[in-house]
Amino acid sequence: MAALIEVDKLSHSYGDKKILNEISLTINKGKVIGLLGPSGAGKTTLVNILTGQLKPKSGTVRISEENLVTGIMMDSFGLYERLKVWVNLKKKKKIYKVSPARIDMLLERAELQKAKKTVVGNLSKGMRNRVNFCRALLKDMDILYLDEPTSGLDPATTDKIHELIEEEKKAGTTIFLTTHNMHEAEKLCDSIILLNEGSIIEQGVPKEICMKYNSENSIVLILKSGEKRTLGNNRESADTLSELMKKEQIAGIHSSEPDLEKVFLHLTGRKLNE
């Protein structure tokens, strides 16, 4: 698998306060990599270093391709509140040398065509996020950094942002997504990095991480009678499970592996959204 960016023992601090502590990770080409951690974990600082906005105190960032085209969608990259949606994108058009047709295509994808003449200051948070997403994609990007792209959004708008992210992945764009939303990470990410107090505490494929910490190793049966029954996930439970299935008494089966929220809580004693 081709590595687009390799980070080795990256550290950063502000005065005596250490923000990142010997971070090592790989961003593979064409994948969605999720960076999960609570507020203050060091996520934004890491993104600022990866995008060249901040120089680390120590460590290295190696980029495998020259002239890497990078898109960034962050809250700190504010839109022009008093200008219309179309004008906001047009200002970047000259820099990226893109056609008006591409702007229209992006607005169409983001379901913003009807709002193209609306002043940004009059838009909802969700619509602003979609405008920001369009602005980050004015040029075909090799890698797209998304910093909490769905924070504070309603479910419908969140789903639309997720659709746009998945479309970009299918187009071959590498995506580095920072979030504290475990469901978002499990849905979108090929691999995730759990960050806590500036250190990586776990990384890998979301499902594999959850299975790794499945210490309970059981299955929960929901019977049609409403009864909930827990069985060990082992050979000894096979006869009981088979008998219930033959009698068509099972309404649902759930395995016991934890989600990313529970894994993070197990490793740190705190929740991802703290």
Coordinates of C-alpha atoms in Angstrom, one line a residue:
M1 CA 0.0 0.0 0.0
A2 CA 1.5 3.4 -1.1
A3 CA 2.3 5.8 1.7
L4 CA 1.6 9.4 0.8
I5 CA 2.9 10.9 4.1
E6 CA 5.0 9.3 6.8
V7 CA 5.4 11.0 10.2
D8 CA 8.2 9.9 12.5
K9 CA 8.5 10.9 16.2
L10 CA 6.8 14.2 15.8
S11 CA 6.8 16.4 18.9
H12 CA 5.6 19.9 19.6
S13 CA 5.1 22.2 22.6
Y14 CA 4.0 25.7 23.6
G15 CA 6.4 26.9 26.2
D16 CA 6.6 24.1 28.9
K17 CA 3.3 22.5 27.8
K18 CA 3.8 19.5 25.6
I19 CA 1.1 19.2 22.9
L20 CA 2.4 16.3 20.8
N21 CA 4.7 13.6 22.1
E22 CA 6.7 11.5 19.5
I23 CA 3.8 11.0 17.0
S24 CA 4.5 8.4 14.3
L25 CA 1.9 7.5 11.7
T26 CA 1.4 6.8 8.0
I27 CA -1.2 8.3 5.7
N28 CA -1.8 5.9 2.8
K29 CA -2.8 7.0 -0.6
G30 CA -6.6 6.9 -1.5
K31 CA -7.7 6.1 2.1
V32 CA -9.7 7.8 4.8
I33 CA -7.6 8.1 7.9
G34 CA -9.4 9.2 11.1
L35 CA -7.8 11.1 14.0
L36 CA -9.9 10.7 17.1
G37 CA -9.5 12.4 20.4
P38 CA -11.2 14.7 22.9
S39 CA -10.8 18.5 22.8
G40 CA -7.2 19.4 23.7
A41 CA -5.7 16.1 22.6
G42 CA -3.5 17.8 20.0
K43 CA -5.5 17.0 16.8
T44 CA -5.6 20.5 15.4
T45 CA -1.9 21.1 16.1
L46 CA -1.0 17.9 14.3
V47 CA -3.1 19.0 11.3
N48 CA -1.4 22.4 11.3
I49 CA 2.0 20.7 11.2
L50 CA 1.0 18.2 8.4
T51 CA -0.4 21.1 6.3
G52 CA 2.8 23.2 6.7
Q53 CA 1.1 25.9 8.9
L54 CA 3.3 25.1 11.9
K55 CA 6.8 23.9 12.3
P56 CA 7.3 21.1 14.8
K57 CA 9.8 21.2 17.6
S58 CA 11.2 17.8 16.6
G59 CA 10.5 14.8 14.3
T60 CA 10.0 14.5 10.6
V61 CA 7.2 14.6 8.0
R62 CA 8.1 12.9 4.8
I63 CA 5.9 13.4 1.7
S64 CA 6.3 10.9 -1.1
E65 CA 5.1 13.1 -4.0
E66 CA 6.3 16.4 -5.2
N67 CA 3.8 19.3 -5.7
L68 CA 1.2 17.5 -3.5
V69 CA -2.1 19.4 -4.0
T70 CA -3.7 19.9 -0.6
G71 CA -7.2 20.9 0.4
I72 CA -8.1 22.1 3.9
M73 CA -11.5 22.5 5.6
M74 CA -11.1 24.0 9.0
D75 CA -13.2 26.3 11.2
S76 CA -10.2 28.7 11.3
F77 CA -10.4 29.1 7.5
G78 CA -13.3 31.5 7.7
L79 CA -15.6 32.4 4.8
Y80 CA -16.4 36.0 3.9
E81 CA -19.5 36.6 5.9
R82 CA -20.8 39.6 3.9
L83 CA -20.3 38.1 0.5
K84 CA -22.5 35.7 -1.4
V85 CA -21.8 32.0 -1.7
W86 CA -20.8 32.3 -5.4
V87 CA -18.5 35.3 -4.7
N88 CA -16.7 33.4 -1.9
L89 CA -15.9 30.6 -4.3
K90 CA -15.1 33.0 -7.1
K91 CA -12.4 34.7 -5.0
K92 CA -10.5 31.3 -4.9
K93 CA -11.2 30.6 -8.5
K94 CA -8.5 32.9 -9.7
I95 CA -5.9 31.4 -7.4
Y96 CA -6.7 27.8 -8.5
K97 CA -7.4 28.8 -12.1
V98 CA -10.7 26.8 -12.2
S99 CA -13.7 27.4 -14.4
P100 CA -17.1 28.7 -13.3
A101 CA -18.5 25.3 -14.5
R102 CA -16.5 23.6 -11.7
I103 CA -18.0 25.9 -9.1
D104 CA -21.4 25.1 -10.4
M105 CA -20.6 21.4 -10.3
L106 CA -19.5 21.6 -6.7
L107 CA -22.5 23.6 -5.6
E108 CA -24.7 21.0 -7.3
R109 CA -23.0 18.1 -5.5
A110 CA -23.4 19.9 -2.2
E111 CA -27.0 20.8 -2.9
L112 CA -26.2 24.6 -2.7
Q113 CA -27.3 25.8 -6.2
K114 CA -30.4 27.5 -4.8
A115 CA -28.2 29.3 -2.2
K116 CA -25.4 30.5 -4.6
K117 CA -26.7 34.1 -4.4
T118 CA -27.3 34.1 -0.6
V119 CA -25.0 36.1 1.7
V120 CA -22.9 33.6 3.7
G121 CA -23.8 35.4 7.0
N122 CA -27.4 34.4 6.4
L123 CA -26.6 30.6 6.0
S124 CA -27.1 27.9 8.6
K125 CA -24.0 26.3 10.1
G126 CA -24.6 23.2 8.0
M127 CA -24.8 25.2 4.8
R128 CA -21.6 27.1 5.7
N129 CA -19.8 23.8 6.2
R130 CA -20.9 22.7 2.8
V131 CA -19.7 26.0 1.2
N132 CA -16.4 25.4 3.0
F133 CA -16.3 21.9 1.7
C134 CA -16.8 23.2 -1.9
R135 CA -14.0 25.8 -1.4
A136 CA -11.6 23.1 -0.3
L137 CA -12.4 21.1 -3.5
L138 CA -12.1 23.9 -6.1
K139 CA -9.1 22.1 -7.4
D140 CA -8.7 18.3 -7.7
M141 CA -6.9 17.5 -4.5
D142 CA -4.4 14.7 -3.7
I143 CA -5.2 15.0 0.0
L144 CA -8.0 16.7 1.8
Y145 CA -7.8 17.6 5.5
L146 CA -11.1 17.9 7.3
D147 CA -11.2 19.2 10.8
E148 CA -14.5 18.3 12.6
P149 CA -16.5 18.8 9.4
T150 CA -19.8 17.7 11.0
S151 CA -19.5 19.2 14.4
G152 CA -22.8 20.7 15.6
L153 CA -24.7 19.7 12.5
D154 CA -28.1 18.0 12.3
P155 CA -28.3 14.4 11.1
A156 CA -29.5 15.2 7.5
T157 CA -26.6 17.7 6.9
T158 CA -24.1 15.3 8.5
D159 CA -25.3 12.6 6.0
K160 CA -24.7 15.0 3.1
I161 CA -21.2 15.8 4.3
H162 CA -20.5 12.0 4.6
E163 CA -21.8 11.5 1.1
L164 CA -19.4 14.1 -0.2
I165 CA -16.5 12.5 1.7
E166 CA -17.2 9.1 0.3
E167 CA -17.5 10.5 -3.2
E168 CA -14.0 12.1 -2.8
K169 CA -12.6 8.8 -1.6
K170 CA -14.0 7.0 -4.7
A171 CA -12.4 9.7 -6.9
G172 CA -9.0 8.7 -5.4
T173 CA -8.6 11.6 -2.9
T174 CA -6.7 10.8 0.3
I175 CA -8.7 12.1 3.3
F176 CA -7.4 12.9 6.8
L177 CA -10.4 13.4 9.1
T178 CA -10.2 14.7 12.6
T179 CA -13.2 14.1 14.7
H180 CA -14.4 13.1 18.2
N181 CA -17.5 11.3 16.7
M182 CA -16.8 7.6 16.9
H183 CA -19.8 6.7 14.7
E184 CA -18.4 9.0 12.0
A185 CA -15.0 7.3 12.2
E186 CA -16.4 3.8 12.2
K187 CA -18.6 4.6 9.1
L188 CA -16.0 6.5 7.0
C189 CA -12.5 5.5 8.0
D190 CA -10.2 2.8 6.7
S191 CA -8.0 3.3 9.6
I192 CA -8.1 5.4 12.8
I193 CA -5.6 6.9 15.2
L194 CA -6.7 7.4 18.9
L195 CA -4.9 10.5 20.3
N196 CA -4.9 11.4 24.0
E197 CA -2.9 14.1 25.7
G198 CA -0.6 14.4 22.7
S199 CA 0.2 10.7 22.4
I200 CA -1.1 7.9 20.1
I201 CA -2.7 5.3 22.4
E202 CA -4.0 3.0 19.6
Q203 CA -4.2 2.9 15.8
G204 CA -5.4 0.5 13.1
V205 CA -8.6 -0.6 11.4
P206 CA -11.7 0.4 13.5
K207 CA -13.3 -3.1 13.5
E208 CA -10.0 -4.8 14.4
I209 CA -9.3 -2.4 17.3
C210 CA -12.8 -3.1 18.7
M211 CA -12.2 -6.8 18.4
K212 CA -8.9 -6.5 20.1
Y213 CA -10.5 -5.2 23.2
N214 CA -13.4 -7.6 23.2
S215 CA -12.5 -9.1 26.6
E216 CA -16.1 -10.1 27.3
N217 CA -16.3 -12.3 24.2
S218 CA -20.0 -13.1 24.4
I219 CA -23.1 -12.8 22.3
V220 CA -26.5 -11.3 23.4
L221 CA -29.7 -12.9 22.1
I222 CA -32.9 -11.0 21.9
L223 CA -35.7 -13.5 22.0
K224 CA -39.1 -12.9 20.4
S225 CA -40.6 -13.1 23.9
G226 CA -38.6 -10.0 24.8
E227 CA -36.1 -11.9 26.9
K228 CA -32.5 -11.0 26.6
R229 CA -30.0 -13.9 27.0
T230 CA -26.2 -13.7 27.1
L231 CA -24.1 -16.7 26.0
G232 CA -20.4 -17.2 25.8
N233 CA -19.0 -16.9 22.3
N234 CA -17.6 -20.5 22.4
R235 CA -18.3 -24.1 21.5
E236 CA -20.2 -24.7 24.7
S237 CA -23.0 -22.3 23.6
A238 CA -23.5 -23.9 20.2
D239 CA -26.2 -26.4 21.3
T240 CA -28.3 -23.7 23.1
L241 CA -28.0 -21.3 20.1
S242 CA -28.9 -24.1 17.6
E243 CA -31.9 -25.1 19.6
L244 CA -33.3 -21.6 19.9
M245 CA -32.8 -21.1 16.2
K246 CA -34.6 -24.3 15.3
K247 CA -37.5 -23.1 17.4
E248 CA -37.4 -19.7 15.7
Q249 CA -37.3 -17.9 19.0
I250 CA -34.5 -15.5 18.2
A251 CA -35.4 -11.9 17.2
G252 CA -31.8 -10.5 17.2
I253 CA -28.2 -11.4 17.9
H254 CA -25.5 -8.9 19.0
S255 CA -21.8 -9.5 19.6
S256 CA -20.1 -8.0 22.7
E257 CA -17.1 -6.2 21.1
P258 CA -17.0 -2.6 22.3
D259 CA -17.3 0.5 20.1
L260 CA -14.5 3.0 19.8
E261 CA -16.0 5.1 22.5
K262 CA -15.7 2.2 25.0
V263 CA -12.2 1.4 23.8
F264 CA -11.1 4.9 24.4
L265 CA -12.8 4.9 27.8
H266 CA -11.0 1.7 28.6
L267 CA -7.6 3.0 27.6
T268 CA -7.9 6.5 29.1
G269 CA -10.7 6.6 31.7
R270 CA -12.3 9.4 29.8
K271 CA -14.8 9.8 26.9
L272 CA -14.0 11.0 23.4
N273 CA -16.4 13.9 23.5
E274 CA -15.1 15.3 26.8

